[in-house]
Amino acid sequence: MLILIAEDDELILRTVEHKLVKEGHEVVLTRNGREAIEKINELNLDLVVTDIMMPFASGIEILSAIKSIGKKIPVIVLSSMGQEEVVVDAFDLGASDFMVKPFSPNELILRIKRLINK
Amino acid sequence: MHHHIELHELILAIVIVLILVLLLIITVLGYSFYSYRILHNRQSWRQIIEYKIMETIVGGDENGDRDLEFAKYLKEPSFRALFLDVLVDSDRKFSGGAKQSINRLFHDFKLEDEAWRKLRHRKAYLVAGGVQELAAMNVEPAIPEITDKLNDPRTAVYQEAQYAIVSFKGYEGLGFLDHFDRPLSDWQQLRLLFSIHEIPELSELHVDTWLKSSNDSVVVFTLRLIRKFRLMTFYTEVFSLLDHPSTKVRVQAIRTLQAIENSGTIQQFMQNFDLQPIGVQIEILKAMKIAKSRESEYFLKDQLWNHNQVSIKISAAEVLVVLGEEQYLREISQREDTYDELTQIIKHALQEKKC
């Protein structure tokens, strides 16, 4: 499975990447929203994991971009405490699931598995 | 008597000035190079540390060479300090097994000693750092010393101690509020609120005592706490705060009443409205906007026509729009006897709805 991770925190990005590679997935890393939107347009992704707050374009803009091009890609949103309203917006735009930071990478992997197997 | 400057004296002076300038340039360059080295080291060290943390979380393959290199760096005090910083920072990002892995690193590399040393330092920022690190890594034996820091006169220290005690004990850590007489900043209140996940039923701490505190910031915090956990049983105590001397407390009381509202809340707001200053009246109207209760319709129309403050008229018109009274507002704005100001207010409210 080809999974895109959009996250500007290097430690989170690398940790999730290694976990996913260990699970046998192919991973594309992006450190800002604009780069993520470009990859979404270019590649045939199976799933996207995105942070809400990122440089250049937010997770919400990424969701809008996915919606506008008509691709049906499951998206898991990573948010921080106090971003409940943004998470509601994310679900309106088609997010499949969300996790609040601090989060457990193991739980994220389980949620990814669940979405992929759907 | 005039002293003429000789040519050789002038040359000597110029040479001295040039030497001084040169020394200054060398010092600046040396310092810049030193700063660059520190920055460069920190960046590369951070990468090494983050890799170590990631490797521990993921449970990666053991790499003997890299471990040896890491052990070599650990002898450097500034590397250990950065390691501790990055660990504490990482601890905020992860939960579950990953958090435990970070905690294990802290103990395995004996960074606890570093944190204890900071806790016992004289400088406030180091003490605060030590408190933060020991709390983040859940070092419970540090609780008594951190509790002592709750009475420290230095803001950075006592604020960090409050946060740490609440991180350790949850709601039970709020006992310091009983006698706290300094201002609790909004930021500190939010940090504390985020750290409390539940209120135990059998707690010996009494929310009603804090509501009666002479420290307004403690009252405001308690109101936020009641709001967060929807503590309906304190409705009467919160309502009585509408007579509080501080407007800030009254505003928070309105927000809290709205959050724990019952069937009589809107009626009570309407009865109390005229007794309140403008800031509180606006808050009452905001609460009515959220409640969307038709009970307030005639009251709002009365405020729109008769209140002497434009801000209240605007807020009342906005609530009427939310209640679906657009037609009524359009009609009165088109009537010839409606004064210009009211027409403008209504247009503004209807425009807000469109936006």
Tab-separated table of C-alpha atoms in Angstrom:
chain	number	residue	atom	x	y	z
A	1	MET	CA	0.000	0.000	0.000
A	2	LEU	CA	1.209	3.501	-0.785
A	3	ILE	CA	0.707	5.851	2.147
A	4	LEU	CA	1.432	9.574	2.296
A	5	ILE	CA	2.358	11.209	5.588
A	6	ALA	CA	2.090	14.988	5.800
A	7	GLU	CA	3.655	16.214	9.026
A	8	ASP	CA	6.051	19.048	9.847
A	9	ASP	CA	7.427	17.429	13.008
A	10	GLU	CA	10.452	15.407	11.987
A	11	LEU	CA	10.307	12.962	14.903
A	12	ILE	CA	6.631	12.129	14.346
A	13	LEU	CA	7.203	11.884	10.592
A	14	ARG	CA	10.147	9.480	10.942
A	15	THR	CA	8.528	7.385	13.670
A	16	VAL	CA	5.327	6.843	11.678
A	17	GLU	CA	7.368	6.197	8.533
A	18	HIS	CA	9.455	3.460	10.201
A	19	LYS	CA	6.393	1.846	11.750
A	20	LEU	CA	4.650	1.729	8.369
A	21	VAL	CA	7.728	0.433	6.528
A	22	LYS	CA	8.010	-2.313	9.153
A	23	GLU	CA	4.417	-3.226	8.372
A	24	GLY	CA	5.374	-3.582	4.713
A	25	HIS	CA	3.926	-0.362	3.330
A	26	GLU	CA	5.498	2.053	0.892
A	27	VAL	CA	5.647	5.547	2.358
A	28	VAL	CA	5.833	9.047	0.883
A	29	LEU	CA	6.917	11.797	3.271
A	30	THR	CA	5.967	15.458	2.984
A	31	ARG	CA	6.825	18.222	5.428
A	32	ASN	CA	4.336	20.837	4.296
A	33	GLY	CA	0.808	21.021	2.947
A	34	ARG	CA	1.713	22.314	-0.510
A	35	GLU	CA	4.090	19.420	-1.147
A	36	ALA	CA	1.416	16.993	0.091
A	37	ILE	CA	-1.171	18.359	-2.359
A	38	GLU	CA	1.338	17.973	-5.219
A	39	LYS	CA	1.967	14.318	-4.275
A	40	ILE	CA	-1.770	13.654	-3.962
A	41	ASN	CA	-2.222	14.913	-7.528
A	42	GLU	CA	0.761	12.965	-8.869
A	43	LEU	CA	0.451	9.577	-7.144
A	44	ASN	CA	-2.153	6.879	-6.724
A	45	LEU	CA	-2.212	6.854	-2.948
A	46	ASP	CA	-4.057	4.296	-0.842
A	47	LEU	CA	-4.187	6.395	2.317
A	48	VAL	CA	-3.144	9.790	3.686
A	49	VAL	CA	-2.130	10.659	7.259
A	50	THR	CA	-2.032	14.423	7.740
A	51	ASP	CA	-1.405	16.876	10.525
A	52	ILE	CA	-3.946	19.695	10.762
A	53	MET	CA	-1.504	22.558	11.215
A	54	MET	CA	1.270	22.668	8.639
A	55	PRO	CA	3.241	25.267	6.714
A	56	PHE	CA	1.911	26.578	3.353
A	57	ALA	CA	-1.320	24.538	3.380
A	58	SER	CA	-3.230	23.000	6.289
A	59	GLY	CA	-4.691	19.524	6.659
A	60	ILE	CA	-8.078	21.060	5.851
A	61	GLU	CA	-6.727	22.343	2.525
A	62	ILE	CA	-5.333	18.888	1.790
A	63	LEU	CA	-8.788	17.395	2.394
A	64	SER	CA	-10.356	20.042	0.133
A	65	ALA	CA	-7.806	19.217	-2.563
A	66	ILE	CA	-8.613	15.497	-2.360
A	67	LYS	CA	-12.331	16.279	-2.543
A	68	SER	CA	-11.924	18.667	-5.486
A	69	ILE	CA	-10.060	16.142	-7.634
A	70	GLY	CA	-12.640	13.491	-6.826
A	71	LYS	CA	-10.201	10.899	-5.469
A	72	LYS	CA	-11.593	8.606	-2.789
A	73	ILE	CA	-8.586	8.294	-0.480
A	74	PRO	CA	-9.081	7.512	3.219
A	75	VAL	CA	-7.566	10.293	5.333
A	76	ILE	CA	-6.534	10.148	8.988
A	77	VAL	CA	-6.160	13.566	10.580
A	78	LEU	CA	-3.719	14.242	13.413
A	79	SER	CA	-4.834	17.164	15.540
A	80	SER	CA	-3.758	18.824	18.743
A	81	MET	CA	-5.834	19.421	21.859
A	82	GLY	CA	-8.272	22.271	21.436
A	83	GLN	CA	-8.701	21.814	17.684
A	84	GLU	CA	-12.087	20.098	17.995
A	85	GLU	CA	-13.822	22.557	15.679
A	86	VAL	CA	-11.221	22.038	12.968
A	87	VAL	CA	-11.672	18.274	13.320
A	88	VAL	CA	-15.416	18.722	12.726
A	89	ASP	CA	-14.571	20.691	9.546
A	90	ALA	CA	-12.210	17.880	8.554
A	91	PHE	CA	-14.999	15.296	8.855
A	92	ASP	CA	-17.293	17.526	6.786
A	93	LEU	CA	-14.626	17.454	4.089
A	94	GLY	CA	-14.422	13.673	4.144
A	95	ALA	CA	-11.807	12.725	6.773
A	96	SER	CA	-12.144	9.064	7.721
A	97	ASP	CA	-10.658	9.174	11.195
A	98	PHE	CA	-8.713	11.422	13.555
A	99	MET	CA	-6.237	11.163	16.403
A	100	VAL	CA	-5.340	13.759	18.998
A	101	LYS	CA	-1.702	14.424	19.875
A	102	PRO	CA	-0.105	13.115	22.030
A	103	PHE	CA	-0.922	9.913	20.188
A	104	SER	CA	0.186	6.304	20.181
A	105	PRO	CA	1.933	5.285	16.920
A	106	ASN	CA	0.762	1.693	17.526
A	107	GLU	CA	-2.844	2.848	17.656
A	108	LEU	CA	-2.318	4.835	14.470
A	109	ILE	CA	-1.057	1.703	12.732
A	110	LEU	CA	-4.153	-0.209	13.896
A	111	ARG	CA	-6.436	2.499	12.545
A	112	ILE	CA	-4.563	2.507	9.242
A	113	LYS	CA	-4.976	-1.295	9.023
A	114	ARG	CA	-8.678	-0.981	9.750
A	115	LEU	CA	-9.172	1.624	7.025
A	116	ILE	CA	-7.139	-0.289	4.462
A	117	ASN	CA	-9.049	-3.506	5.133
A	118	LYS	CA	-12.429	-1.793	4.767
B	1	MET	CA	51.856	76.572	24.857
B	2	HIS	CA	50.814	74.535	21.805
B	3	HIS	CA	51.917	70.996	21.224
B	4	HIS	CA	52.227	70.138	17.529
B	5	ILE	CA	51.381	66.573	16.583
B	6	GLU	CA	54.335	65.054	14.853
B	7	LEU	CA	53.872	62.852	11.790
B	8	HIS	CA	55.204	59.764	13.550
B	9	GLU	CA	52.728	60.290	16.407
B	10	LEU	CA	49.873	60.459	13.904
B	11	ILE	CA	51.052	57.283	12.173
B	12	LEU	CA	51.338	55.562	15.551
B	13	ALA	CA	47.776	56.590	16.476
B	14	ILE	CA	46.446	55.318	13.133
B	15	VAL	CA	48.294	52.018	13.572
B	16	ILE	CA	46.855	51.616	17.106
B	17	VAL	CA	43.328	52.303	15.832
B	18	LEU	CA	43.828	49.818	12.986
B	19	ILE	CA	45.092	47.179	15.413
B	20	LEU	CA	42.063	47.762	17.655
B	21	VAL	CA	39.703	47.472	14.669
B	22	LEU	CA	41.471	44.299	13.581
B	23	LEU	CA	41.179	42.837	17.078
B	24	LEU	CA	37.500	43.719	17.133
B	25	ILE	CA	36.968	42.014	13.753
B	26	ILE	CA	38.845	38.914	14.946
B	27	THR	CA	36.745	38.797	18.141
B	28	VAL	CA	33.478	39.154	16.216
B	29	LEU	CA	34.546	36.496	13.699
B	30	GLY	CA	35.701	34.178	16.501
B	31	TYR	CA	32.429	34.604	18.357
B	32	SER	CA	30.381	34.071	15.180
B	33	PHE	CA	32.330	30.921	14.420
B	34	TYR	CA	31.801	29.684	17.980
B	35	SER	CA	28.040	30.412	17.754
B	36	TYR	CA	27.892	28.673	14.384
B	37	ARG	CA	29.655	25.620	15.833
B	38	ILE	CA	27.220	25.501	18.751
B	39	LEU	CA	24.235	25.858	16.404
B	40	HIS	CA	25.629	23.309	13.975
B	41	ASN	CA	26.339	20.899	16.836
B	42	ARG	CA	22.873	21.350	18.231
B	43	GLN	CA	21.301	20.660	14.837
B	44	SER	CA	23.336	17.532	14.207
B	45	TRP	CA	22.982	16.400	17.821
B	46	ARG	CA	19.220	16.895	17.621
B	47	GLN	CA	19.100	14.614	14.570
B	48	ILE	CA	21.142	11.962	16.387
B	49	ILE	CA	18.915	12.206	19.467
B	50	GLU	CA	15.680	12.137	17.465
B	51	TYR	CA	16.946	9.092	15.592
B	52	LYS	CA	17.688	7.392	18.911
B	53	ILE	CA	14.195	8.188	20.209
B	54	MET	CA	12.572	7.021	16.985
B	55	GLU	CA	14.620	3.829	17.016
B	56	THR	CA	13.554	3.124	20.614
B	57	ILE	CA	9.885	3.777	19.879
B	58	VAL	CA	9.842	1.658	16.727
B	59	GLY	CA	11.966	-1.029	18.370
B	60	GLY	CA	14.516	-0.982	15.575
B	61	ASP	CA	17.530	-3.199	14.966
B	62	GLU	CA	20.417	-2.786	17.351
B	63	ASN	CA	23.307	-0.963	15.752
B	64	GLY	CA	26.482	-1.340	17.806
B	65	ASP	CA	28.468	1.390	16.045
B	66	ARG	CA	25.742	3.952	16.391
B	67	ASP	CA	25.267	3.064	20.065
B	68	LEU	CA	28.976	3.539	20.699
B	69	GLU	CA	28.884	6.907	18.974
B	70	PHE	CA	25.865	7.880	21.050
B	71	ALA	CA	27.637	6.843	24.257
B	72	LYS	CA	30.592	9.012	23.223
B	73	TYR	CA	28.377	12.062	22.762
B	74	LEU	CA	26.723	11.455	26.128
B	75	LYS	CA	29.940	12.381	27.894
B	76	GLU	CA	29.433	15.954	26.645
B	77	PRO	CA	27.324	17.890	29.219
B	78	SER	CA	25.681	20.104	26.555
B	79	PHE	CA	24.693	16.991	24.597
B	80	ARG	CA	23.087	15.500	27.720
B	81	ALA	CA	21.231	18.773	28.331
B	82	LEU	CA	19.929	18.771	24.749
B	83	PHE	CA	19.021	15.074	25.022
B	84	LEU	CA	16.932	15.856	28.085
B	85	ASP	CA	15.257	18.803	26.309
B	86	VAL	CA	14.382	16.722	23.257
B	87	LEU	CA	13.111	13.837	25.408
B	88	VAL	CA	10.754	16.123	27.324
B	89	ASP	CA	9.604	17.694	24.065
B	90	SER	CA	9.017	14.248	22.518
B	91	ASP	CA	7.102	13.096	25.563
B	92	ARG	CA	4.408	15.648	24.671
B	93	LYS	CA	4.001	14.171	21.197
B	94	PHE	CA	3.383	10.528	22.004
B	95	SER	CA	1.268	8.402	24.278
B	96	GLY	CA	0.996	4.701	25.064
B	97	GLY	CA	3.965	2.457	24.379
B	98	ALA	CA	5.904	5.247	22.669
B	99	LYS	CA	5.673	7.404	25.789
B	100	GLN	CA	6.928	4.497	27.869
B	101	SER	CA	9.879	4.051	25.503
B	102	ILE	CA	10.801	7.730	25.943
B	103	ASN	CA	10.541	7.311	29.700
B	104	ARG	CA	12.803	4.250	29.518
B	105	LEU	CA	15.456	6.260	27.660
B	106	PHE	CA	15.346	8.879	30.405
B	107	HIS	CA	16.070	6.277	33.074
B	108	ASP	CA	18.492	4.139	31.039
B	109	PHE	CA	20.757	7.106	30.352
B	110	LYS	CA	20.462	8.390	33.925
B	111	LEU	CA	19.166	11.776	32.846
B	112	GLU	CA	17.213	11.886	36.090
B	113	ASP	CA	20.363	13.090	37.892
B	114	GLU	CA	20.543	15.999	35.458
B	115	ALA	CA	16.937	16.966	36.183
B	116	TRP	CA	17.445	16.712	39.981
B	117	ARG	CA	20.500	18.953	39.717
B	118	LYS	CA	18.435	21.559	37.896
B	119	LEU	CA	15.657	21.314	40.484
B	120	ARG	CA	18.148	22.232	43.219
B	121	HIS	CA	19.806	25.046	41.284
B	122	ARG	CA	19.536	28.691	42.329
B	123	LYS	CA	18.512	30.091	38.937
B	124	ALA	CA	14.732	30.198	38.451
B	125	TYR	CA	14.706	29.079	34.808
B	126	LEU	CA	16.815	26.011	35.633
B	127	VAL	CA	14.630	25.089	38.605
B	128	ALA	CA	11.524	25.431	36.391
B	129	GLY	CA	13.225	23.262	33.758
B	130	GLY	CA	14.047	20.604	36.360
B	131	VAL	CA	10.456	20.590	37.623
B	132	GLN	CA	9.174	20.246	34.070
B	133	GLU	CA	11.552	17.377	33.251
B	134	LEU	CA	10.875	15.396	36.430
B	135	ALA	CA	7.130	15.777	35.957
B	136	ALA	CA	7.221	14.882	32.247
B	137	MET	CA	9.202	11.741	33.062
B	138	ASN	CA	6.873	10.937	35.954
B	139	VAL	CA	9.573	10.823	38.644
B	140	GLU	CA	7.256	10.432	41.641
B	141	PRO	CA	9.951	10.740	44.358
B	142	ALA	CA	10.263	14.376	43.230
B	143	ILE	CA	6.696	15.204	44.338
B	144	PRO	CA	7.593	16.457	47.868
B	145	GLU	CA	10.318	18.808	46.577
B	146	ILE	CA	8.112	20.059	43.751
B	147	THR	CA	5.280	20.620	46.253
B	148	ASP	CA	7.622	22.918	48.216
B	149	LYS	CA	8.169	24.925	45.028
B	150	LEU	CA	4.436	25.805	44.965
B	151	ASN	CA	5.284	28.547	47.470
B	152	ASP	CA	8.339	29.786	45.606
B	153	PRO	CA	8.144	33.564	45.076
B	154	ARG	CA	9.415	33.274	41.485
B	155	THR	CA	6.597	33.078	38.909
B	156	ALA	CA	8.361	30.660	36.547
B	157	VAL	CA	9.043	28.244	39.406
B	158	TYR	CA	5.643	28.199	41.107
B	159	GLN	CA	3.786	28.041	37.772
B	160	GLU	CA	5.813	25.033	36.662
B	161	ALA	CA	5.346	23.419	40.081
B	162	GLN	CA	1.553	23.870	39.847
B	163	TYR	CA	1.494	22.267	36.422
B	164	ALA	CA	3.749	19.429	37.585
B	165	ILE	CA	1.663	18.629	40.661
B	166	VAL	CA	-1.497	18.557	38.539
B	167	SER	CA	0.288	16.289	36.012
B	168	PHE	CA	1.181	13.906	38.847
B	169	LYS	CA	-2.044	13.979	40.839
B	170	GLY	CA	-4.694	15.197	38.390
B	171	TYR	CA	-7.599	17.032	40.044
B	172	GLU	CA	-6.213	16.274	43.521
B	173	GLY	CA	-3.195	18.394	42.619
B	174	LEU	CA	-5.362	21.531	42.634
B	175	GLY	CA	-5.264	21.723	46.440
B	176	PHE	CA	-2.921	24.724	46.179
B	177	LEU	CA	-5.912	26.815	45.012
B	178	ASP	CA	-7.268	26.856	48.586
B	179	HIS	CA	-4.674	29.436	49.621
B	180	PHE	CA	-3.345	30.780	46.330
B	181	ASP	CA	-3.233	34.579	46.395
B	182	ARG	CA	-1.327	35.405	43.192
B	183	PRO	CA	-2.870	35.830	39.756
B	184	LEU	CA	-3.364	32.623	37.793
B	185	SER	CA	-2.712	33.688	34.183
B	186	ASP	CA	-5.072	32.622	31.397
B	187	TRP	CA	-2.311	30.525	29.862
B	188	GLN	CA	-1.626	28.781	33.172
B	189	GLN	CA	-5.350	28.136	33.631
B	190	LEU	CA	-5.527	26.480	30.207
B	191	ARG	CA	-2.477	24.320	30.919
B	192	LEU	CA	-3.990	23.153	34.200
B	193	LEU	CA	-7.387	22.518	32.629
B	194	PHE	CA	-5.861	20.406	29.864
B	195	SER	CA	-4.051	18.285	32.447
B	196	ILE	CA	-7.193	17.368	34.358
B	197	HIS	CA	-9.058	14.491	32.770
B	198	GLU	CA	-11.582	13.647	35.474
B	199	ILE	CA	-12.921	14.761	38.830
B	200	PRO	CA	-13.021	11.898	41.326
B	201	GLU	CA	-16.397	11.554	43.043
B	202	LEU	CA	-14.913	11.192	46.501
B	203	SER	CA	-12.446	14.045	46.299
B	204	GLU	CA	-11.829	16.077	49.418
B	205	LEU	CA	-11.267	19.211	47.384
B	206	HIS	CA	-14.238	21.547	47.301
B	207	VAL	CA	-15.056	23.490	44.177
B	208	ASP	CA	-17.455	25.727	46.129
B	209	THR	CA	-14.560	26.937	48.325
B	210	TRP	CA	-12.687	28.137	45.226
B	211	LEU	CA	-15.823	29.893	43.945
B	212	LYS	CA	-15.717	31.986	47.141
B	213	SER	CA	-12.001	32.759	46.793
B	214	SER	CA	-10.898	36.372	47.178
B	215	ASN	CA	-8.557	35.702	44.223
B	216	ASP	CA	-10.587	36.505	41.083
B	217	SER	CA	-8.330	34.370	38.870
B	218	VAL	CA	-9.046	31.319	41.072
B	219	VAL	CA	-12.795	31.967	40.687
B	220	VAL	CA	-12.433	32.298	36.898
B	221	PHE	CA	-10.420	29.071	36.737
B	222	THR	CA	-13.040	27.240	38.834
B	223	LEU	CA	-15.784	28.451	36.506
B	224	ARG	CA	-13.818	27.082	33.549
B	225	LEU	CA	-13.412	23.801	35.418
B	226	ILE	CA	-17.172	23.615	36.059
B	227	ARG	CA	-17.743	24.303	32.368
B	228	LYS	CA	-15.287	21.655	31.219
B	229	PHE	CA	-16.795	18.929	33.390
B	230	ARG	CA	-20.404	20.199	33.190
B	231	LEU	CA	-20.747	20.254	36.991
B	232	MET	CA	-24.488	20.978	37.072
B	233	THR	CA	-24.659	20.737	40.875
B	234	PHE	CA	-22.909	24.103	41.196
B	235	TYR	CA	-25.569	25.982	39.214
B	236	THR	CA	-26.816	28.021	42.201
B	237	GLU	CA	-23.300	28.962	43.348
B	238	VAL	CA	-22.386	30.033	39.810
B	239	PHE	CA	-25.576	32.060	39.475
B	240	SER	CA	-24.787	33.941	42.680
B	241	LEU	CA	-21.554	35.138	41.019
B	242	LEU	CA	-23.620	37.469	38.803
B	243	ASP	CA	-23.323	39.857	41.773
B	244	HIS	CA	-19.518	39.501	41.913
B	245	PRO	CA	-17.594	42.823	41.950
B	246	SER	CA	-15.428	41.713	38.985
B	247	THR	CA	-16.912	41.959	35.484
B	248	LYS	CA	-14.480	39.280	34.299
B	249	VAL	CA	-15.922	36.844	36.846
B	250	ARG	CA	-19.486	37.735	35.852
B	251	VAL	CA	-18.706	37.165	32.153
B	252	GLN	CA	-17.265	33.740	32.961
B	253	ALA	CA	-20.272	32.991	35.172
B	254	ILE	CA	-22.607	33.696	32.208
B	255	ARG	CA	-20.571	31.375	29.962
B	256	THR	CA	-20.651	28.674	32.631
B	257	LEU	CA	-24.397	29.051	33.229
B	258	GLN	CA	-24.925	28.689	29.494
B	259	ALA	CA	-22.866	25.472	29.539
B	260	ILE	CA	-24.780	23.970	32.485
B	261	GLU	CA	-28.123	25.579	31.628
B	262	ASN	CA	-31.479	24.324	32.841
B	263	SER	CA	-35.036	25.191	31.833
B	264	GLY	CA	-34.970	28.422	33.884
B	265	THR	CA	-31.645	29.851	32.697
B	266	ILE	CA	-32.921	32.106	29.888
B	267	GLN	CA	-35.625	33.509	32.157
B	268	GLN	CA	-33.009	34.240	34.829
B	269	PHE	CA	-30.765	35.932	32.241
B	270	MET	CA	-33.623	38.198	31.186
B	271	GLN	CA	-34.472	39.113	34.789
B	272	ASN	CA	-30.864	39.856	35.593
B	273	PHE	CA	-30.029	41.714	32.372
B	274	ASP	CA	-30.696	45.296	33.495
B	275	LEU	CA	-28.579	44.850	36.625
B	276	GLN	CA	-25.457	44.076	34.606
B	277	PRO	CA	-22.824	46.323	32.955
B	278	ILE	CA	-22.650	46.406	29.140
B	279	GLY	CA	-19.877	43.781	28.862
B	280	VAL	CA	-21.933	41.270	30.825
B	281	GLN	CA	-25.115	42.162	28.905
B	282	ILE	CA	-23.319	41.383	25.637
B	283	GLU	CA	-22.254	38.033	27.111
B	284	ILE	CA	-25.858	37.282	28.070
B	285	LEU	CA	-26.927	37.967	24.480
B	286	LYS	CA	-24.153	35.677	23.203
B	287	ALA	CA	-25.459	32.948	25.531
B	288	MET	CA	-28.963	33.493	24.131
B	289	LYS	CA	-27.582	33.195	20.618
B	290	ILE	CA	-26.124	29.781	21.475
B	291	ALA	CA	-29.250	28.660	23.352
B	292	LYS	CA	-31.543	29.661	20.409
B	293	SER	CA	-34.498	29.789	22.779
B	294	ARG	CA	-37.713	31.410	21.493
B	295	GLU	CA	-38.402	32.401	25.107
B	296	SER	CA	-36.165	35.412	24.598
B	297	GLU	CA	-37.850	36.717	21.416
B	298	TYR	CA	-39.880	39.591	22.960
B	299	PHE	CA	-37.050	40.488	25.300
B	300	LEU	CA	-34.684	40.778	22.321
B	301	LYS	CA	-37.120	42.924	20.337
B	302	ASP	CA	-37.425	45.200	23.364
B	303	GLN	CA	-33.619	45.538	23.565
B	304	LEU	CA	-33.436	46.240	19.838
B	305	TRP	CA	-35.928	49.092	20.072
B	306	ASN	CA	-35.251	50.540	23.499
B	307	HIS	CA	-31.706	49.889	24.707
B	308	ASN	CA	-29.554	53.020	24.619
B	309	GLN	CA	-26.362	51.223	23.525
B	310	VAL	CA	-25.722	50.433	19.852
B	311	SER	CA	-23.591	47.371	20.724
B	312	ILE	CA	-26.543	45.811	22.570
B	313	LYS	CA	-28.936	46.607	19.712
B	314	ILE	CA	-26.539	44.933	17.263
B	315	SER	CA	-26.191	41.825	19.464
B	316	ALA	CA	-29.971	41.629	19.974
B	317	ALA	CA	-30.547	41.873	16.201
B	318	GLU	CA	-28.007	39.105	15.606
B	319	VAL	CA	-29.770	36.793	18.067
B	320	LEU	CA	-33.101	37.562	16.414
B	321	VAL	CA	-31.596	36.509	13.076
B	322	VAL	CA	-30.479	33.217	14.649
B	323	LEU	CA	-34.031	32.758	15.982
B	324	GLY	CA	-35.331	33.055	12.401
B	325	GLU	CA	-36.810	36.536	12.787
B	326	GLU	CA	-35.339	37.850	9.523
B	327	GLN	CA	-38.775	38.709	8.133
B	328	TYR	CA	-39.605	40.811	11.201
B	329	LEU	CA	-36.268	42.616	10.925
B	330	ARG	CA	-36.735	43.287	7.196
B	331	GLU	CA	-40.200	44.689	7.816
B	332	ILE	CA	-39.112	47.138	10.491
B	333	SER	CA	-36.084	48.205	8.471
B	334	GLN	CA	-38.434	49.123	5.599
B	335	ARG	CA	-40.888	51.047	7.753
B	336	GLU	CA	-40.772	54.808	7.289
B	337	ASP	CA	-40.849	55.563	11.016
B	338	THR	CA	-37.759	53.425	11.709
B	339	TYR	CA	-34.805	55.652	12.449
B	340	ASP	CA	-31.670	55.359	10.284
B	341	GLU	CA	-29.427	53.907	12.965
B	342	LEU	CA	-31.782	50.985	13.597
B	343	THR	CA	-32.060	50.315	9.857
B	344	GLN	CA	-28.283	50.158	9.617
B	345	ILE	CA	-28.067	47.815	12.624
B	346	ILE	CA	-30.609	45.459	11.087
B	347	LYS	CA	-28.850	45.491	7.714
B	348	HIS	CA	-25.603	44.676	9.494
B	349	ALA	CA	-27.212	41.752	11.367
B	350	LEU	CA	-28.789	40.354	8.178
B	351	GLN	CA	-25.502	40.758	6.346
B	352	GLU	CA	-23.668	38.868	9.135
B	353	LYS	CA	-26.067	35.965	8.606
B	354	LYS	CA	-25.220	35.857	4.877
B	355	CYS	CA	-21.494	35.837	5.682
